[in-house]
Coordinates of C-alpha atoms and ligand atoms in Angstrom, one line a residue:
X1 CA 9.0 -8.9 -19.3
X2 CA 7.6 -11.1 -16.5
X3 CA 3.9 -12.0 -16.5
X4 CA 1.8 -12.6 -13.5
X5 CA 1.3 -16.2 -14.7
X6 CA 5.1 -16.8 -14.4
X7 CA 5.3 -15.9 -10.8
X8 CA 3.7 -19.1 -9.5
X9 CA 0.5 -17.7 -8.1
X10 CA -2.6 -19.8 -7.8
X11 CA -5.2 -19.6 -10.6
X12 CA -8.0 -17.8 -8.5
X13 CA -5.5 -15.0 -7.8
X14 CA -4.5 -14.7 -11.4
X15 CA -8.2 -14.4 -12.3
X16 CA -8.8 -11.7 -9.7
X17 CA -5.8 -9.8 -11.2
X18 CA -7.2 -10.0 -14.6
X19 CA -10.6 -8.7 -13.3
X20 CA -8.8 -5.8 -11.6
X21 CA -7.2 -4.9 -14.9
X22 CA -3.6 -5.7 -14.0
X23 CA -1.6 -7.1 -16.9
X24 CA 2.0 -7.0 -15.9
X25 CA 3.6 -7.1 -12.4
X26 CA 5.4 -4.0 -11.2
X27 CA 9.1 -4.3 -10.3
X28 CA 8.5 -4.9 -6.6
X29 CA 6.0 -7.6 -7.4
X30 CA 8.4 -9.3 -9.8
X31 CA 11.2 -9.2 -7.3
X32 CA 9.3 -10.0 -4.1
X33 CA 6.6 -12.5 -5.0
X34 CA 8.8 -15.5 -5.8
X35 CA 10.8 -15.1 -2.6
X36 CA 7.7 -14.7 -0.5
X37 CA 6.1 -17.8 -2.0
X38 CA 9.1 -19.7 -0.8
X39 CA 8.5 -18.4 2.7
X40 CA 11.4 -16.0 3.0
X41 CA 11.3 -12.9 5.2
X42 CA 11.5 -9.7 3.2
X43 CA 12.8 -6.2 3.7
X44 CA 11.2 -4.0 1.0
X45 CA 12.3 -0.4 0.4
X46 CA 9.4 0.9 -1.5
X47 CA 7.0 3.8 -1.2
X48 CA 3.2 3.8 -1.9
X49 CA 2.5 3.7 -5.6
X50 CA 5.0 1.0 -6.4
X51 CA 2.4 -1.8 -6.2
X52 CA 3.8 -3.0 -2.8
X53 CA 0.4 -4.0 -1.4
X54 CA -0.2 -6.6 -4.1
X55 CA 3.5 -7.6 -3.7
X56 CA 2.7 -8.9 -0.2
X57 CA -1.1 -9.6 -0.4
X58 CA -0.8 -12.0 -3.3
X59 CA 1.7 -14.4 -1.9
X60 CA 0.0 -14.3 1.5
X61 CA -3.3 -15.2 -0.1
X62 CA -1.6 -18.0 -2.0
X63 CA -0.2 -19.4 1.2
X64 CA -3.5 -19.2 3.0
X65 CA -5.3 -21.0 0.2
X66 CA -2.6 -23.6 -0.2
X67 CA -2.6 -24.6 3.5
X68 CA -6.2 -24.3 4.8
X69 CA -6.6 -24.4 8.6
X70 CA -9.8 -24.4 10.5
X71 CA -10.7 -21.0 12.0
X72 CA -9.9 -20.7 15.7
X73 CA -11.8 -18.2 17.8
X74 CA -10.2 -14.7 18.1
X75 CA -7.1 -15.7 16.1
X76 CA -5.7 -14.7 12.7
X77 CA -3.2 -16.4 10.4
X78 CA -1.8 -13.1 9.0
X79 CA -1.4 -9.7 10.7
X80 CA -0.7 -6.6 8.8
X81 CA 0.2 -3.4 10.7
X82 CA -0.3 0.0 9.1
X83 CA 0.2 3.5 10.5
X84 CA -3.1 5.1 9.5
X85 CA -6.7 4.0 9.3
X86 CA -6.8 5.1 5.6
X87 CA -3.9 2.9 4.7
X88 CA -5.3 0.0 6.8
X89 CA -8.6 0.4 5.0
X90 CA -6.9 0.3 1.6
X91 CA -4.8 -2.7 2.4
X92 CA -7.9 -4.6 3.6
X93 CA -9.7 -3.6 0.4
X94 CA -6.7 -4.9 -1.6
X95 CA -6.9 -8.3 0.2
X96 CA -10.6 -8.5 -0.6
X97 CA -10.1 -7.5 -4.2
X98 CA -7.2 -10.0 -4.9
X99 CA -8.9 -12.6 -2.7
X100 CA -12.4 -12.3 -4.4
X101 CA -12.2 -15.8 -5.8
X102 CA -11.2 -17.2 -2.5
X103 CA -13.0 -17.3 0.8
X104 CA -10.5 -15.1 2.7
X105 CA -11.9 -13.5 5.9
X106 CA -10.4 -10.1 6.5
X107 CA -10.9 -8.0 9.6
X108 CA -10.1 -4.2 9.6
X109 CA -9.1 -2.8 13.0
X110 CA -8.4 0.9 13.7
X111 CA -9.1 3.5 16.4
X112 CA -11.4 6.4 16.5
X113 CA -14.6 4.4 16.1
X114 CA -16.5 2.1 18.5
X115 CA -15.0 -1.3 19.2
X116 CA -18.2 -3.4 19.0
X117 CA -18.2 -4.4 15.4
X118 CA -14.5 -4.9 15.3
X119 CA -14.8 -7.3 18.3
X120 CA -17.5 -9.2 16.6
X121 CA -15.5 -9.4 13.4
X122 CA -12.7 -11.2 15.3
X123 CA -14.8 -13.5 17.4
X124 CA -14.8 -16.6 15.1
X125 CA -11.3 -16.1 13.9
X126 CA -10.1 -14.6 10.6
X127 CA -7.4 -15.2 7.9
X128 CA -6.1 -11.6 7.9
X129 CA -6.2 -8.7 10.3
X130 CA -5.2 -5.3 9.0
X131 CA -4.8 -3.0 11.9
X132 CA -3.3 0.2 13.3
X133 CA -1.1 -0.7 16.3
X134 CA -2.9 1.2 19.0
X135 CA -6.4 -0.2 18.6
X136 CA -5.0 -3.7 18.1
X137 CA -3.2 -3.5 21.4
X138 CA -6.4 -2.3 23.1
X139 CA -8.3 -5.2 21.8
X140 CA -5.5 -7.6 22.7
X141 CA -5.4 -6.2 26.2
X142 CA -9.1 -6.7 26.6
X143 CA -8.8 -10.3 25.4
X144 CA -10.7 -9.9 22.1
X145 CA -7.9 -11.1 19.9
X146 CA -5.1 -13.7 20.2
X147 CA -1.9 -13.3 18.3
X148 CA -0.3 -16.7 19.1
X149 CA -1.5 -18.4 15.9
X150 CA -0.1 -15.7 13.5
X151 CA 1.9 -17.2 10.7
X152 CA 2.7 -14.1 8.8
X153 CA 3.5 -10.5 10.0
X154 CA 3.5 -7.5 7.6
X155 CA 4.7 -4.1 8.8
X156 CA 3.8 -1.5 6.2
X157 CA 5.2 2.1 6.0
X158 CA 7.5 1.5 8.9
X159 CA 9.0 4.9 8.7
X160 CA 5.6 6.5 9.2
X161 CA 5.1 4.2 12.1
X162 CA 8.2 5.8 13.6
X163 CA 6.9 9.3 13.0
X164 CA 3.7 8.5 14.7
X165 CA 5.3 7.0 17.7
X166 CA 4.3 3.4 17.0
X167 CA 7.6 1.6 17.5
X168 CA 7.0 0.6 21.1
X169 CA 3.5 -0.7 20.4
X170 CA 4.9 -2.7 17.5
X171 CA 7.6 -4.3 19.7
X172 CA 4.9 -5.1 22.2
X173 CA 2.8 -6.8 19.5
X174 CA 5.8 -8.6 18.2
X175 CA 6.4 -10.2 21.6
X176 CA 3.0 -11.9 21.4
X177 CA 3.7 -13.5 18.0
X178 CA 5.1 -17.0 17.5
X179 CA 8.9 -16.9 16.9
X180 CA 8.5 -19.1 13.9
X181 CA 6.7 -17.0 11.3
X182 CA 7.2 -15.2 8.1
X183 CA 7.9 -11.5 8.5
X184 CA 7.7 -8.7 5.9
X185 CA 8.8 -5.2 6.4
X186 CA 8.2 -2.2 4.1
X187 CA 9.5 1.3 4.4
X188 CA 10.1 4.1 2.0
X189 CA 13.2 5.2 3.9
X190 CA 15.5 3.5 6.3
X191 CA 16.4 5.8 9.2
X192 CA 18.5 4.1 11.9
X193 CA 15.7 3.3 14.3
X194 CA 13.8 1.6 11.5
X195 CA 16.8 -0.5 10.4
X196 CA 17.1 -1.6 14.0
X197 CA 13.4 -2.6 14.2
X198 CA 13.8 -4.5 11.0
X199 CA 16.8 -6.3 12.4
X200 CA 14.8 -7.4 15.4
X201 CA 11.7 -8.6 13.5
X202 CA 13.2 -10.2 10.4
X203 CA 15.3 -13.4 10.0
X204 CA 17.8 -13.4 7.2
X205 CA 15.5 -11.3 4.9
X206 CA 15.7 -11.0 1.2
X207 CA 16.1 -7.3 0.4
X208 CA 14.2 -5.6 -2.4
X209 CA 14.5 -2.0 -3.2
X210 CA 12.5 -0.1 -5.8
X211 CA 12.3 3.6 -6.7
X212 CA 14.7 4.7 -4.0
X213 CA 13.7 8.0 -2.5
X214 CA 16.7 9.8 -4.1
X215 CA 15.6 9.1 -7.6
X216 CA 12.0 10.0 -7.1
X217 CA 9.3 8.9 -9.5
X218 CA 10.8 10.0 -12.8
X219 CA 7.5 10.1 -14.6
X220 CA 6.4 13.1 -12.6
X221 CA 6.8 16.5 -14.2
X222 CA 8.1 18.6 -11.3
X223 CA 8.4 22.3 -11.1
X224 CA 8.5 25.2 -8.7
X225 CA 6.8 28.6 -8.7
X226 CA 8.3 31.4 -6.7
X227 CA 5.6 33.4 -5.1
X228 CA 5.0 35.4 -1.9
X229 CA 3.2 33.6 0.8
X230 CA 0.4 36.2 0.7
X231 CA -0.2 35.6 -2.9
X232 CA -0.3 31.8 -2.8
X233 CA -4.0 31.4 -2.5
X234 CA -4.6 33.6 -5.6
X235 CA -2.0 31.7 -7.6
X236 CA -3.5 28.4 -6.5
X237 CA -7.0 29.5 -7.6
X238 CA -5.7 30.5 -11.0
X239 CA -3.9 27.2 -11.4
X240 CA -7.0 25.2 -10.4
X241 CA -9.1 27.1 -13.0
X242 CA -6.8 25.9 -15.8
X243 CA -8.6 23.5 -18.2
X244 CA -6.1 20.7 -17.9
X245 CA -6.4 20.4 -14.1
X246 CA -7.9 17.0 -13.3
X247 CA -7.9 15.4 -9.9
X248 CA -5.6 17.6 -7.7
X249 CA -4.1 17.0 -4.3
X250 CA -3.0 20.2 -2.5
X251 CA -0.7 19.9 0.4
X252 CA -0.8 22.4 3.3
X253 CA 1.6 22.4 6.3
X254 CA -1.1 22.8 9.0
X255 CA -4.7 21.7 9.5
X256 CA -5.8 25.3 9.9
X257 CA -4.0 26.3 6.7
X258 CA -5.8 23.4 4.9
X259 CA -9.2 24.7 6.1
X260 CA -8.3 28.3 5.1
X261 CA -7.4 27.1 1.6
X262 CA -10.7 25.3 1.2
X263 CA -12.6 28.4 2.4
X264 CA -10.7 30.6 0.0
X265 CA -11.4 28.3 -2.9
X266 CA -15.1 28.0 -2.0
X267 CA -15.3 31.9 -2.0
X268 CA -13.8 31.7 -5.5
X269 CA -16.4 29.2 -6.6
X270 CA -14.1 26.2 -6.6
X271 CA -15.2 23.1 -4.7
X272 CA -12.6 21.4 -2.5
X273 CA -12.5 19.3 0.6
X274 CA -9.9 19.2 3.4
X275 CA -8.6 16.0 5.0
X276 CA -6.7 16.3 8.2
X277 CA -6.5 15.0 11.8
X278 CA -9.2 17.3 13.1
X279 CA -11.8 15.9 10.8
X280 CA -14.0 13.0 12.0
X281 CA -13.6 9.6 10.5
X282 CA -16.9 10.1 8.6
X283 CA -15.7 13.5 7.2
X284 CA -12.4 12.0 6.1
X285 CA -14.1 9.0 4.4
X286 CA -16.6 11.3 2.6
X287 CA -13.9 13.6 1.4
X288 CA -11.9 10.7 0.1
X289 CA -14.9 9.2 -1.5
X290 CA -15.9 12.5 -3.2
X291 CA -12.3 12.8 -4.5
X292 CA -12.2 9.2 -5.7
X293 CA -15.6 9.6 -7.5
X294 CA -14.4 12.9 -9.0
X295 CA -17.4 14.7 -7.4
X296 CA -15.0 17.1 -5.7
X297 CA -11.8 17.2 -7.8
X298 CA -9.6 19.1 -5.3
X299 CA -8.5 17.6 -2.0
X300 CA -6.4 19.7 0.5
X301 CA -4.4 17.5 2.8
X302 CA -1.8 17.7 5.5
X303 CA 1.1 15.2 5.3
X304 CA -0.1 12.9 8.0
X305 CA -3.7 12.7 6.8
X306 CA -2.5 12.1 3.2
X307 CA -0.3 9.1 4.1
X308 CA -1.3 6.1 2.3
X309 CA -4.1 7.9 0.3
X310 CA -4.3 5.6 -2.6
X311 CA -6.3 7.2 -5.4
X312 CA -5.6 6.4 -9.0
X313 CA -5.8 9.2 -11.5
X314 CA -4.4 12.0 -9.4
X315 CA -3.1 14.3 -12.2
X316 CA -1.6 17.1 -10.1
X317 CA 0.0 17.5 -6.7
X318 CA 0.4 21.1 -5.6
X319 CA 2.6 21.9 -2.6
X320 CA 0.9 25.0 -1.3
X321 CA 3.6 24.9 1.5
X322 CA 6.9 23.2 1.1
X323 CA 7.3 20.4 3.6
X324 CA 9.9 20.8 6.4
X325 CA 11.2 17.3 5.9
X326 CA 12.5 16.7 2.4
X327 CA 11.4 13.0 2.4
X328 CA 7.8 14.3 2.7
X329 CA 8.2 15.9 -0.7
X330 CA 8.8 12.5 -2.2
X331 CA 5.8 11.0 -0.4
X332 CA 3.6 13.9 -1.6
X333 CA 4.5 13.8 -5.2
X334 CA 4.3 10.0 -5.2
X335 CA 0.5 10.4 -4.9
X336 CA 0.4 11.3 -8.6
X337 CA 1.7 9.2 -11.5
X338 CA 0.5 6.0 -10.0
X339 CA 0.9 2.7 -11.9
X340 CA 2.5 4.1 -15.0
X341 CA 0.4 7.2 -15.5
X342 CA 2.0 10.6 -15.9
X343 CA 1.5 13.4 -13.4
X344 CA 2.6 16.9 -12.5
X345 CA 3.8 18.2 -9.2
X346 CA 4.1 22.0 -8.7
X347 CA 5.6 23.6 -5.5
X348 CA 4.7 27.1 -4.5
X349 CA 7.8 28.5 -2.8
X350 CA 8.0 31.7 -0.8
X351 CA 11.3 33.3 -0.1
X352 CA 11.2 32.0 3.4
X353 CA 11.1 28.4 2.1
X354 CA 14.3 28.5 0.1
X355 CA 16.0 26.3 2.6
X356 CA 13.4 23.6 2.4
X357 CA 13.6 23.8 -1.4
X358 CA 17.4 23.3 -1.3
X359 CA 16.8 20.3 1.0
X360 CA 14.4 18.8 -1.4
X361 CA 16.7 19.4 -4.4
X362 CA 19.6 17.8 -2.5
X363 CA 17.5 14.7 -1.7
X364 CA 16.2 14.2 -5.2
X365 CA 19.5 15.2 -6.7
X366 CA 18.0 17.5 -9.2
X367 CA 17.0 21.2 -9.5
X368 CA 13.3 21.8 -9.8
X369 CA 12.7 23.8 -13.0
X370 CA 10.8 27.0 -12.6
X371 CA 7.2 26.6 -13.9
X372 CA 6.5 28.3 -17.2
Ligands
LIG401 P1 0.5 0.5 -3.8 O1 1.9 0.8 -4.0 O2 0.3 -0.9 -3.3 O3 -0.2 1.5 -3.0 O4 -0.2 0.4 -5.3 C1 -0.4 1.6 -6.0 C2 -1.5 1.4 -7.1 O5 -1.1 0.6 -8.2 C3 -2.8 0.9 -6.6 O6 -3.8 1.7 -7.0 C4 -2.9 -0.5 -7.2 O7 -4.2 -0.8 -7.5 C5 -2.1 -0.3 -8.5 N1 -1.4 -1.5 -8.9 C6 -0.7 -2.4 -8.2 N2 -0.1 -3.4 -8.9 C7 -0.5 -3.1 -10.2 C8 -0.2 -3.8 -11.4 N3 0.6 -4.9 -11.5 N4 -0.7 -3.2 -12.5 C9 -1.5 -2.1 -12.5 N5 -1.8 -1.5 -11.4 C10 -1.3 -1.9 -10.2

């Protein structure tokens, strides 16, 4: 098995990894890091949970440390684009964690909050900007950031960018970047539009693919419970009362549905928070923090809000509603069984959701066993 020390990373990075408790690299890290250290472009097919953030953050930090450059006002050396503020925040946190022995300056840029502090954070120049595309373009348009000194571009969760309508903003941003740069592109799935975007942005990329969607995370114990829609809340309440339930992520199809589940659980004496697009940034952050701390062990989320949620130790994912898009099932259950841990995923399926269930089973090429 490959060790981190064999990958060619600088000593301060190895120290930070030891401090973070990482002992062995994940497959995407083993496969991607050596190529990235050589400066190649990369097309990575990988979903959240595979260790992809470290797979790009470590070689980027290595590069930044190895070729110091004086800071220039409003510029960055590396630009990471992510679809949601939650994911952007987690990526920025990862850069800070892995870069703790270095003096890396990271700016986090996303919408929905005032611009003032973000503008200040960019003023003297940074090493890394982690941004959602919309707010970055706003700040660019207003002259608060320059992109012409960017050496490395990372596009994370490109397929989600497509879902959220970010392809045009991304192309717009890419036009402002130097043609000579290193570009990294990550996506869990490769629909045509995304393959086309990758073609435009990457030059002769190395391709790395881990846990392809069709094979799902094999460590996850998956099952289905057939139940009438009207009885789902009672069944969920019973499940959450079981003694072995740890940190549980419940997926609902709609924001309203998520709120109703939380209310129902509260009435049954179970504490839960909801996270979805109608919640303020503060509410979302608090809900996520409560969940991470274990203060509130149940988080009810919609698909979009849950994207990029990176919480270790999620023991159960419960699909209160089956997703309309089969790929979303794989994203959902990928929130458990992180970094080698085991996890369970239980789907509550009403008769009216049989077609979605068939779609999921086709995609993962397996029948979901009926829960005991
Ligand atoms: P990611 O796919 O980047 O969202 O990472 C998923 C989770 O795995 C994160 O919580 C990381 O902290 C963790 N992780 C990443 N690489 C390793 C590693 N080599 N060993 C242990 N945990 C890791």
